[in-house]
mmCIF file of C-alpha atoms and ligand atoms in Angstrom:
data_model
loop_
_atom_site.group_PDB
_atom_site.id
_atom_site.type_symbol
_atom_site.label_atom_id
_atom_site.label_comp_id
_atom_site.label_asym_id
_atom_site.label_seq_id
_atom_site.Cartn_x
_atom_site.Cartn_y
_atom_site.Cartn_z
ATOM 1 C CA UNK A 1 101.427 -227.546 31.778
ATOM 2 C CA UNK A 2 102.462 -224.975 29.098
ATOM 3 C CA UNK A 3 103.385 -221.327 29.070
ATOM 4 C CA UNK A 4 104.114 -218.779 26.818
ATOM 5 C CA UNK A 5 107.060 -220.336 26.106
ATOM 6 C CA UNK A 6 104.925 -221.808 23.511
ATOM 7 C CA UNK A 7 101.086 -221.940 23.405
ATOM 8 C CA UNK A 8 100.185 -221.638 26.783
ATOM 9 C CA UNK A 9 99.131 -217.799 28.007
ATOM 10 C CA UNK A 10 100.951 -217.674 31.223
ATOM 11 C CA UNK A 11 104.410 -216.754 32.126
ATOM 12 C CA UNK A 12 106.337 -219.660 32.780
ATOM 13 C CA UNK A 13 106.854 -217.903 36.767
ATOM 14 C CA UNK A 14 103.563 -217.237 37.139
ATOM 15 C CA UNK A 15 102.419 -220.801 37.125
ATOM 16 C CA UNK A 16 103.924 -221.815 40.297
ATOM 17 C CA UNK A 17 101.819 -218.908 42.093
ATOM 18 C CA UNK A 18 98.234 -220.517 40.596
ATOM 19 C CA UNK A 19 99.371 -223.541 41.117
ATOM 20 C CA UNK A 20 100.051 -223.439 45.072
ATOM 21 C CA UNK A 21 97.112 -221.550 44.863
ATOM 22 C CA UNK A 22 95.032 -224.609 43.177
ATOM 23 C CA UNK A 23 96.638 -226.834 45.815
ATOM 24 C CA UNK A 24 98.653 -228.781 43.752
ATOM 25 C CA UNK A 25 101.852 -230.289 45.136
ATOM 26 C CA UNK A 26 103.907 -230.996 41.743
ATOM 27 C CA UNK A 27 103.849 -229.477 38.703
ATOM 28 C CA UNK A 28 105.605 -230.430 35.141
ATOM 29 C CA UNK A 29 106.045 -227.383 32.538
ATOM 30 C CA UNK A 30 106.667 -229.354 29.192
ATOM 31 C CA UNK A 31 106.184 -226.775 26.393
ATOM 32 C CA UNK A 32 105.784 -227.852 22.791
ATOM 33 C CA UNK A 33 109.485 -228.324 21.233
ATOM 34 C CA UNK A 34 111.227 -225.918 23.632
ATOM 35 C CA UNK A 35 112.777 -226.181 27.162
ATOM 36 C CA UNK A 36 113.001 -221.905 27.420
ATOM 37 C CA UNK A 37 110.914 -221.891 30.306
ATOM 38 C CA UNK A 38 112.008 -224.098 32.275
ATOM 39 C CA UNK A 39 114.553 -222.140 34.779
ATOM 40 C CA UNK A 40 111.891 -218.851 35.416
ATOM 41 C CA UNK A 41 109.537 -221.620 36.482
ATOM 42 C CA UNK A 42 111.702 -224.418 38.390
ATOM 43 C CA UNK A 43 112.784 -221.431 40.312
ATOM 44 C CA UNK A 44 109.367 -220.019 40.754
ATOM 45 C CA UNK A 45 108.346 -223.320 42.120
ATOM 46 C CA UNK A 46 111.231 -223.339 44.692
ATOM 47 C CA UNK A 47 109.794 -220.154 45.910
ATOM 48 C CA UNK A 48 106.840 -221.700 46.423
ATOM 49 C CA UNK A 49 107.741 -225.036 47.675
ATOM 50 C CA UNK A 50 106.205 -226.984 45.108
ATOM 51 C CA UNK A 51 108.458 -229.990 43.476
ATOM 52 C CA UNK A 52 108.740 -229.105 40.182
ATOM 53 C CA UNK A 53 109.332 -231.569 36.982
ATOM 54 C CA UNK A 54 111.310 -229.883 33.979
ATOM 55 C CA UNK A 55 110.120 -230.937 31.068
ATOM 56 C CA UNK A 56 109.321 -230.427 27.083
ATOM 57 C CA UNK A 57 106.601 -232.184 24.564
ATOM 58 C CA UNK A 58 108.139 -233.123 21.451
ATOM 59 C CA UNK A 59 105.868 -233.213 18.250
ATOM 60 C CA UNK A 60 107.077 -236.306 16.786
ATOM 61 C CA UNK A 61 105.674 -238.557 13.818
ATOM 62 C CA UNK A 62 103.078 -240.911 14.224
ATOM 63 C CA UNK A 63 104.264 -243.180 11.097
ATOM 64 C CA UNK A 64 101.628 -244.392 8.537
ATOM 65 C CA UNK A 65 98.019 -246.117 9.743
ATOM 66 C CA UNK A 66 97.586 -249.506 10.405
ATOM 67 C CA UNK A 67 97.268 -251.195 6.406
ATOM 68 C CA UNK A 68 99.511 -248.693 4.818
ATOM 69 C CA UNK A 69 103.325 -249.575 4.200
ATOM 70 C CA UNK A 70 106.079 -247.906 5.759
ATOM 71 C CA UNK A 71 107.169 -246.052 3.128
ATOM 72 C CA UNK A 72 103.191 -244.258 2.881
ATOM 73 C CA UNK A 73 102.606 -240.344 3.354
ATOM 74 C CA UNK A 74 99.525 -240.763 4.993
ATOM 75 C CA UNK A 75 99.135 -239.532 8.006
ATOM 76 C CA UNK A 76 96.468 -239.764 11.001
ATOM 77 C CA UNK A 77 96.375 -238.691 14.421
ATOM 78 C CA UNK A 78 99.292 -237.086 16.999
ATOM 79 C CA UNK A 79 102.237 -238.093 18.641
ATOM 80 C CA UNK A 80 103.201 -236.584 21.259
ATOM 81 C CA UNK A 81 106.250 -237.623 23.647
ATOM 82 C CA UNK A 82 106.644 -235.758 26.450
ATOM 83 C CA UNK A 83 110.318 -235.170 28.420
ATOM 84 C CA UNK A 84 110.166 -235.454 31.845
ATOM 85 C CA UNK A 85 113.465 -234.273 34.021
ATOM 86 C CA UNK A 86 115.389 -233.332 31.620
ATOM 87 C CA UNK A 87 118.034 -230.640 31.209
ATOM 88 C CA UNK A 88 116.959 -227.416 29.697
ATOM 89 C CA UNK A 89 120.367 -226.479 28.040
ATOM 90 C CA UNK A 90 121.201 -229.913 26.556
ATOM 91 C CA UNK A 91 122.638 -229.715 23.063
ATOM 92 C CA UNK A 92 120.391 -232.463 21.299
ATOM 93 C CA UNK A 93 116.992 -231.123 22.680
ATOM 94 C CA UNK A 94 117.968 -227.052 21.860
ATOM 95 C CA UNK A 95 118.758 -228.749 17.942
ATOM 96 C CA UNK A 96 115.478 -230.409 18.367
ATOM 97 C CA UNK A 97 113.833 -227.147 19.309
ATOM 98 C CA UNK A 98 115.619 -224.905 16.502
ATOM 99 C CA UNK A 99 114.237 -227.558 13.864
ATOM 100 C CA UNK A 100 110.813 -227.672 14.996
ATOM 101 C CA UNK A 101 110.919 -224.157 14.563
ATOM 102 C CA UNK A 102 112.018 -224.119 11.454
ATOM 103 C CA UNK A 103 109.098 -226.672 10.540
ATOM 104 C CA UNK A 104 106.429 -224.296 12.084
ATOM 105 C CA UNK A 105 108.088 -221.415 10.169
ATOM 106 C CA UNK A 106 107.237 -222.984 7.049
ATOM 107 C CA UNK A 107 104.005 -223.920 7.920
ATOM 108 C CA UNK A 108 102.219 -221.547 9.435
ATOM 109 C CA UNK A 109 102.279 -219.232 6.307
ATOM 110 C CA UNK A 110 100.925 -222.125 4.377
ATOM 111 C CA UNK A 111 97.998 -221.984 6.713
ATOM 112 C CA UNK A 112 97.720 -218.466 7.037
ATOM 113 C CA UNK A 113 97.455 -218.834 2.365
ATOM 114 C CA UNK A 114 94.794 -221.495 2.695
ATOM 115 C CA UNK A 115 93.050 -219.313 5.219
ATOM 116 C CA UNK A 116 92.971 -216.123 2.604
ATOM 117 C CA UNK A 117 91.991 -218.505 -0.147
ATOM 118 C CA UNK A 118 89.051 -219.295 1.869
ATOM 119 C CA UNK A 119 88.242 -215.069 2.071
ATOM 120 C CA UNK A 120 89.548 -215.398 5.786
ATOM 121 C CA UNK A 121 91.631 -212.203 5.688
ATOM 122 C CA UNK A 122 94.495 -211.770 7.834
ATOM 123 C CA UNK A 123 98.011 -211.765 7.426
ATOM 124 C CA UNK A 124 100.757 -214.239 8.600
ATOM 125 C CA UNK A 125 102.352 -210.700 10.448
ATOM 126 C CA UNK A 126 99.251 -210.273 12.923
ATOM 127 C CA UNK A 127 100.350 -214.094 13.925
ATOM 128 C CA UNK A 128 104.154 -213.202 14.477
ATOM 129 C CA UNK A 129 102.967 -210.004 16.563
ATOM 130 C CA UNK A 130 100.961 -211.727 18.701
ATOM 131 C CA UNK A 131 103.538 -214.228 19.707
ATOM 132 C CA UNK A 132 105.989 -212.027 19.985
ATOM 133 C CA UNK A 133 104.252 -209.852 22.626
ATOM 134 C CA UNK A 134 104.011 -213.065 24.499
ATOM 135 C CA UNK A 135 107.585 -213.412 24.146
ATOM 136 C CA UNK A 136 107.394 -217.022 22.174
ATOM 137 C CA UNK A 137 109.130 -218.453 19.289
ATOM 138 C CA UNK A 138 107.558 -221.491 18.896
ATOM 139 C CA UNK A 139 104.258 -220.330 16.924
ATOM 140 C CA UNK A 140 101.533 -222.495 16.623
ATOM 141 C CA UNK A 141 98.137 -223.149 15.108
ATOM 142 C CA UNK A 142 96.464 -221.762 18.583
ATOM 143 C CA UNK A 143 98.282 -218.786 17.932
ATOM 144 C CA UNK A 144 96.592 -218.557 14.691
ATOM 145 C CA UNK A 145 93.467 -219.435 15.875
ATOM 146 C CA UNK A 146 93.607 -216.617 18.401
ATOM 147 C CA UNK A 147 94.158 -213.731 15.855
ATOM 148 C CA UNK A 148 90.980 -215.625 14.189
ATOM 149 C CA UNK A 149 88.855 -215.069 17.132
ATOM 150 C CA UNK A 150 90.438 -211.992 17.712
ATOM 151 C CA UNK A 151 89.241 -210.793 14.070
ATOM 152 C CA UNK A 152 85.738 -211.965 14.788
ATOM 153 C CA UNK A 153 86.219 -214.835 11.914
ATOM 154 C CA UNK A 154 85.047 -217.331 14.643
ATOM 155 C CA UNK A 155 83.584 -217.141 18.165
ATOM 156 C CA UNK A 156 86.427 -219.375 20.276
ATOM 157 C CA UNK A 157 89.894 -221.098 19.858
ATOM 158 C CA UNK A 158 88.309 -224.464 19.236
ATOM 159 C CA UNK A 159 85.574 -223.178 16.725
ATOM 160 C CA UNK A 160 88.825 -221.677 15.132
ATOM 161 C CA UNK A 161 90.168 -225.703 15.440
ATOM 162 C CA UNK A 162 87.059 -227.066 14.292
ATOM 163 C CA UNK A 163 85.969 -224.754 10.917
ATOM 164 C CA UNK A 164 89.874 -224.333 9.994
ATOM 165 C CA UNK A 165 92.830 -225.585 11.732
ATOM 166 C CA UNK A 166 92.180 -229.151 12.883
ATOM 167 C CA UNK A 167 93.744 -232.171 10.478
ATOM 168 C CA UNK A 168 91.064 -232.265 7.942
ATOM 169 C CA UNK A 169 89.933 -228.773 7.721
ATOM 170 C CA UNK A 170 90.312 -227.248 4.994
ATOM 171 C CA UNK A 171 93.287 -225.180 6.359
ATOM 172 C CA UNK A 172 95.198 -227.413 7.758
ATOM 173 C CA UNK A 173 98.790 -228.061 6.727
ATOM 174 C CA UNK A 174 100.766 -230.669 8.209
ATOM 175 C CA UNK A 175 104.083 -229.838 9.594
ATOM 176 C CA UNK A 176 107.547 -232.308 9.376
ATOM 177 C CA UNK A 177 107.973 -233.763 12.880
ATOM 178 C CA UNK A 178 110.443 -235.966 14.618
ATOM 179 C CA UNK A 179 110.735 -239.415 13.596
ATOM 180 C CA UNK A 180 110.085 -241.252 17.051
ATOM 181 C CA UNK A 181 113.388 -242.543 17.816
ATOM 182 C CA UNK A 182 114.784 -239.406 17.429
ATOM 183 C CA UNK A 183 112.077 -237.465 19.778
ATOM 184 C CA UNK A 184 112.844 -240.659 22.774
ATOM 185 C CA UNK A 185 117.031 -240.075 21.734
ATOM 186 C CA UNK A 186 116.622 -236.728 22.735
ATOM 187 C CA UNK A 187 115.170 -236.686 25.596
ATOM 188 C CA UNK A 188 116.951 -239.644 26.783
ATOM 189 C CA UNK A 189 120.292 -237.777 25.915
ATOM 190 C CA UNK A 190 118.822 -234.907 28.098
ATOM 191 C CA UNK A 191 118.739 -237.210 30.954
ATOM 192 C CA UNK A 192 114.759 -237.292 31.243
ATOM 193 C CA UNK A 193 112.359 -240.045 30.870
ATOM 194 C CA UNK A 194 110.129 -240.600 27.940
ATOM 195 C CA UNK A 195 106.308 -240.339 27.904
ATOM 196 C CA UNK A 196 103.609 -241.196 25.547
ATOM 197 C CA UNK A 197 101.580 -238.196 25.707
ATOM 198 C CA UNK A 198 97.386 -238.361 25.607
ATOM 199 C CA UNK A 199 97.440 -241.820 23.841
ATOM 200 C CA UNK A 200 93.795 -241.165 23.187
ATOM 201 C CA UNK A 201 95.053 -238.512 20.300
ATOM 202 C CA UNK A 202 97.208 -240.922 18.577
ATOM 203 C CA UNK A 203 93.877 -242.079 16.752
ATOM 204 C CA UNK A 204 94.340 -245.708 17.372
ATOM 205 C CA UNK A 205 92.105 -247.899 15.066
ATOM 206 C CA UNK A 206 91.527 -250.192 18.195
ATOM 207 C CA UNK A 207 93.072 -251.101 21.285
ATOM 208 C CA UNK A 208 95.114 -253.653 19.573
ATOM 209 C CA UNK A 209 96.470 -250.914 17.149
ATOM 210 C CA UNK A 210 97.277 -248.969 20.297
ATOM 211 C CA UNK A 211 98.816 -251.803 22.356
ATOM 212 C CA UNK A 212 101.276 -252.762 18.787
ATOM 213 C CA UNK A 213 101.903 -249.392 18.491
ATOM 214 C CA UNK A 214 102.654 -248.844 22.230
ATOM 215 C CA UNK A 215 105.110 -251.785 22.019
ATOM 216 C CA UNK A 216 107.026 -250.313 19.173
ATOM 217 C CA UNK A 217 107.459 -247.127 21.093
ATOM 218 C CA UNK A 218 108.668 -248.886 23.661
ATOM 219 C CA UNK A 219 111.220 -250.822 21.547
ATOM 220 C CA UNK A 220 112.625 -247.614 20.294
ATOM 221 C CA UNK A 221 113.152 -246.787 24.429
ATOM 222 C CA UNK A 222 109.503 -244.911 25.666
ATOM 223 C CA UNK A 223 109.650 -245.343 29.584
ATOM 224 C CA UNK A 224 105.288 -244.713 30.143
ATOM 225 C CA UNK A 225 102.405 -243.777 29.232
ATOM 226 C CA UNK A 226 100.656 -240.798 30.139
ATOM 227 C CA UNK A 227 97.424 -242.044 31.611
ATOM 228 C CA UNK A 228 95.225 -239.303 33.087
ATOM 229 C CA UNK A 229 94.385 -236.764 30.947
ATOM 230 C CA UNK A 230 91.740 -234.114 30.582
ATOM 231 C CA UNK A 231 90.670 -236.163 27.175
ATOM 232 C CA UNK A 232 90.765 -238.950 28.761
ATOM 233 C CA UNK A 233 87.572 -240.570 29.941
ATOM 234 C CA UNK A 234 87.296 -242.363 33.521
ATOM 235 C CA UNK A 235 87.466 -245.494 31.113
ATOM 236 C CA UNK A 236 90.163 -244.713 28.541
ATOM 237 C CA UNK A 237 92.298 -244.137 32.191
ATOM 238 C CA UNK A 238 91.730 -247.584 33.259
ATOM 239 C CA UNK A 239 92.358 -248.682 30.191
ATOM 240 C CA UNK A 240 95.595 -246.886 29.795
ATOM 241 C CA UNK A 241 96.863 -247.884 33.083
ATOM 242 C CA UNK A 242 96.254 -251.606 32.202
ATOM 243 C CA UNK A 243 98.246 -251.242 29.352
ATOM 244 C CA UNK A 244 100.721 -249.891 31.444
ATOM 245 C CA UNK A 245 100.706 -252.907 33.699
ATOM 246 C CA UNK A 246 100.744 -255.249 30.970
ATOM 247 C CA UNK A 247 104.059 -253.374 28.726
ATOM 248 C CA UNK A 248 105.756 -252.500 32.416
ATOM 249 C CA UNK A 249 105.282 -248.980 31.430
ATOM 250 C CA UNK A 250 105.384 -245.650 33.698
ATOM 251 C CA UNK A 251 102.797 -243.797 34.026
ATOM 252 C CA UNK A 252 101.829 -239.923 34.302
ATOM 253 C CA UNK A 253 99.098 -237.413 34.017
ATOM 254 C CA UNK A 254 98.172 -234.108 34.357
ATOM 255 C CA UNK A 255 95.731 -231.750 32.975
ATOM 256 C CA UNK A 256 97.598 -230.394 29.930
ATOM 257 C CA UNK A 257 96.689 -226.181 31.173
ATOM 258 C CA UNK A 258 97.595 -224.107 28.580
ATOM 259 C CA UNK A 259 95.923 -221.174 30.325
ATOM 260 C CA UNK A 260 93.160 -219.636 28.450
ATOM 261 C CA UNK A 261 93.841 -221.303 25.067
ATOM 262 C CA UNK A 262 92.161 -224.639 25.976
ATOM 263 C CA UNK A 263 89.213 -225.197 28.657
ATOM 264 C CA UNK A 264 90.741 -226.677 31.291
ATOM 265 C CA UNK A 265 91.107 -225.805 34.820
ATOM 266 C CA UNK A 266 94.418 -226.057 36.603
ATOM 267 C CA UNK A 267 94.654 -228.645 38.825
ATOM 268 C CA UNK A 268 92.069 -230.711 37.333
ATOM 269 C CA UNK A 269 93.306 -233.675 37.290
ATOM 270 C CA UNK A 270 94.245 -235.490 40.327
ATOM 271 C CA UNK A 271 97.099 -237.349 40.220
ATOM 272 C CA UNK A 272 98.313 -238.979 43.358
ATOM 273 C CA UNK A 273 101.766 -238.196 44.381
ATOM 274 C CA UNK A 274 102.799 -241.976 44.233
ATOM 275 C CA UNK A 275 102.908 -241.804 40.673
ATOM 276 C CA UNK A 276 105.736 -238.539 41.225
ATOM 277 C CA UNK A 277 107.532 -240.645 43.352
ATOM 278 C CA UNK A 278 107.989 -243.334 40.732
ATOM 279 C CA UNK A 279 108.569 -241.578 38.001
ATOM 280 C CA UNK A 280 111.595 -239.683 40.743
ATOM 281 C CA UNK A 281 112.648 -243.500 41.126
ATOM 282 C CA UNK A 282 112.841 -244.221 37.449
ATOM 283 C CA UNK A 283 114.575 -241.310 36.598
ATOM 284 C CA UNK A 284 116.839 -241.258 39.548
ATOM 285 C CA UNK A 285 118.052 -245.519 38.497
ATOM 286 C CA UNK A 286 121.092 -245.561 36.128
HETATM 287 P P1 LIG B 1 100.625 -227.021 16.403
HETATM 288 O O1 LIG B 1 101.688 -227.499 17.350
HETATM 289 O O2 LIG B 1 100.917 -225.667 15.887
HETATM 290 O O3 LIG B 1 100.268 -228.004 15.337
HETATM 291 O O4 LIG B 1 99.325 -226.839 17.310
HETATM 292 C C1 LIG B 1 98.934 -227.930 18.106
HETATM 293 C C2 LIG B 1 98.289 -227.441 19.383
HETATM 294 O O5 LIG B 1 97.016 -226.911 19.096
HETATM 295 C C3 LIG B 1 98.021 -228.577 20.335
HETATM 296 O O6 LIG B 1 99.100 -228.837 21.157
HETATM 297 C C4 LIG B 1 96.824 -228.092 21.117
HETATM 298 O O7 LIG B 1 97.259 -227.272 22.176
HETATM 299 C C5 LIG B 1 96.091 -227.249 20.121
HETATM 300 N N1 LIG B 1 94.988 -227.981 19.504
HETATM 301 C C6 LIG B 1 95.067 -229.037 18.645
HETATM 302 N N2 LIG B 1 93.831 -229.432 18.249
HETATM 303 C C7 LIG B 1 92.957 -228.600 18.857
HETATM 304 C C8 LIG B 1 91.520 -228.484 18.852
HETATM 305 N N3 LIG B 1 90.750 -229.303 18.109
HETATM 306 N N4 LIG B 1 90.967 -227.512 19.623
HETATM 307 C C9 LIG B 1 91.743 -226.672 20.353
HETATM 308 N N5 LIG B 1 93.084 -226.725 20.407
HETATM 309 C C10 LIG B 1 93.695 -227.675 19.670
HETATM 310 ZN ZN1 LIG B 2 100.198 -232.655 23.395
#
């Protein structure tokens, strides 16, 4: 789940109340780049008696596509790698979280210029309000998107995605990210396990170009793969969860609720808790 922390749009207490309310028995908060709300909510979740997983989601780079060399700009698709029990204060992850803000920082106003080139008229300032009334520092293209909406430039978030923001558009930037072995480092240094996030966004050419990929990942360290998803059809699961099998690979899901930025209920996905009490195992072996 996310919170305000970054782009979700509830406070990082407040989702232990909706979920016990939802029914859901474990939750894991893993905020893009930052680990801030982690204590509100593992202690709003002991309140409530739900077992709570700290985490974070690291933007981190997905390397060139298949056919281009190493050394290529090019770019396609999203890696994510999500955190999962680790510890909120730890030095490497806080340095990871102060440069991905200092990536976003540069970006966004890049966007916010394409976006007034294209006679969309706002200024970068309406973005930084907004976020800062929800208390975040990590600023991000929903943000953006919102103040869009807000202005009447576009009727939702995602038509804001799909007209401007999304990689293509014509206002999309892309921002530096974390070379992978450094995202996995991290985390690992933090004490938590490493997850692919949504493999389904990485914008594998094929599942051969996933399954290579996969294996480098795992190489550089990745413990699993996140497997259920809300973009993730009933098919891409079982296909994920193969993979898993085959690589000896964790596995994780959950519905990715970033409150009323995205449409997706909390609670969603069910996830049984046998796939908790592994990951608990894994994390807990030295
Ligand atoms: P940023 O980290 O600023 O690049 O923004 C990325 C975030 O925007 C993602 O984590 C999603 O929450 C959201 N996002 C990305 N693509 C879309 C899309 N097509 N529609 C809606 N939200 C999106
Ligand atoms: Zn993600």
């Amino acid at each position: 789940m996310h919170s305000t922390a970054s782009d979700g749009t509830t406070p990082p207490q407040d989702l232990a109340t909706l979920a016990k309310a939802a029914g859901v028995a474990a939750i894991a908060l893993t905020d893009h780049d930052t680990t801030e709300g982690l204590p509100a909510c593992a202690e709003a979740c002991a309140r409530q008696k739900i077992a709570f997983v700290p985490g974070i989601e690291v933007s981190a780079d997905p390397g060139p596509p298949p056919g281009e060399p190493a050394d290529s700009p090019i770019r396609r698709g999203t890696l994510h790698i999500l955190g999962l029990f680790v510890r909120h204060d730890d030095p490497l992850l806080l340095a990871v979280r102060e440069r991905m803000r200092e990536a976003r920082d540069s970006r966004n106003p890049a966007i916010v210029g394409k976006l007034n080139e294209l006679g969309v008229s706002i200024r970068y300032e309406e973005v930084t309000t907004l976020a800062a009334t929800q208390g975040t520092q990590i600023i991000g293209r929903p943000h953006i998107a919102q103040v869009l909406v807000e202005k009447g430039y576009v009727k939702s978030v995602q038509d804001a995605f799909a007209r401007y923001l999304r990689q293509g558009a014509p206002a999309y930037v892309r921002r530096d990210r974390l070379p992978a072995d450094e995202a996995i480092d991290a985390i690992h240094h933090a004490g938590g396990l490493a997850i692919m996030a949504h493999p389904v966004q990485l914008g594998a050419a094929d599942p051969d170009d996933l399954e290579h990929r996969v294996i480098r990942l795992k190489e550089l360290g990745l413990d699993g793969i996140e497997t259920r998803h809300s973009d993730h059809t009933a098919n891409l699961v079982a296909r994920f969860e193969a993979l898993a099998a085959k690589l000896n690979l964790l596995t994780t899901g959950g519905s990715d609720f970033h409150g009323s930025r995205k449409p997706v209920e909390l609670g969603s996905q069910r996830v049984p808790m046998a796939v908790y009490e592994r990951l608990q195992v894994a994390w807990r072996r030295p």
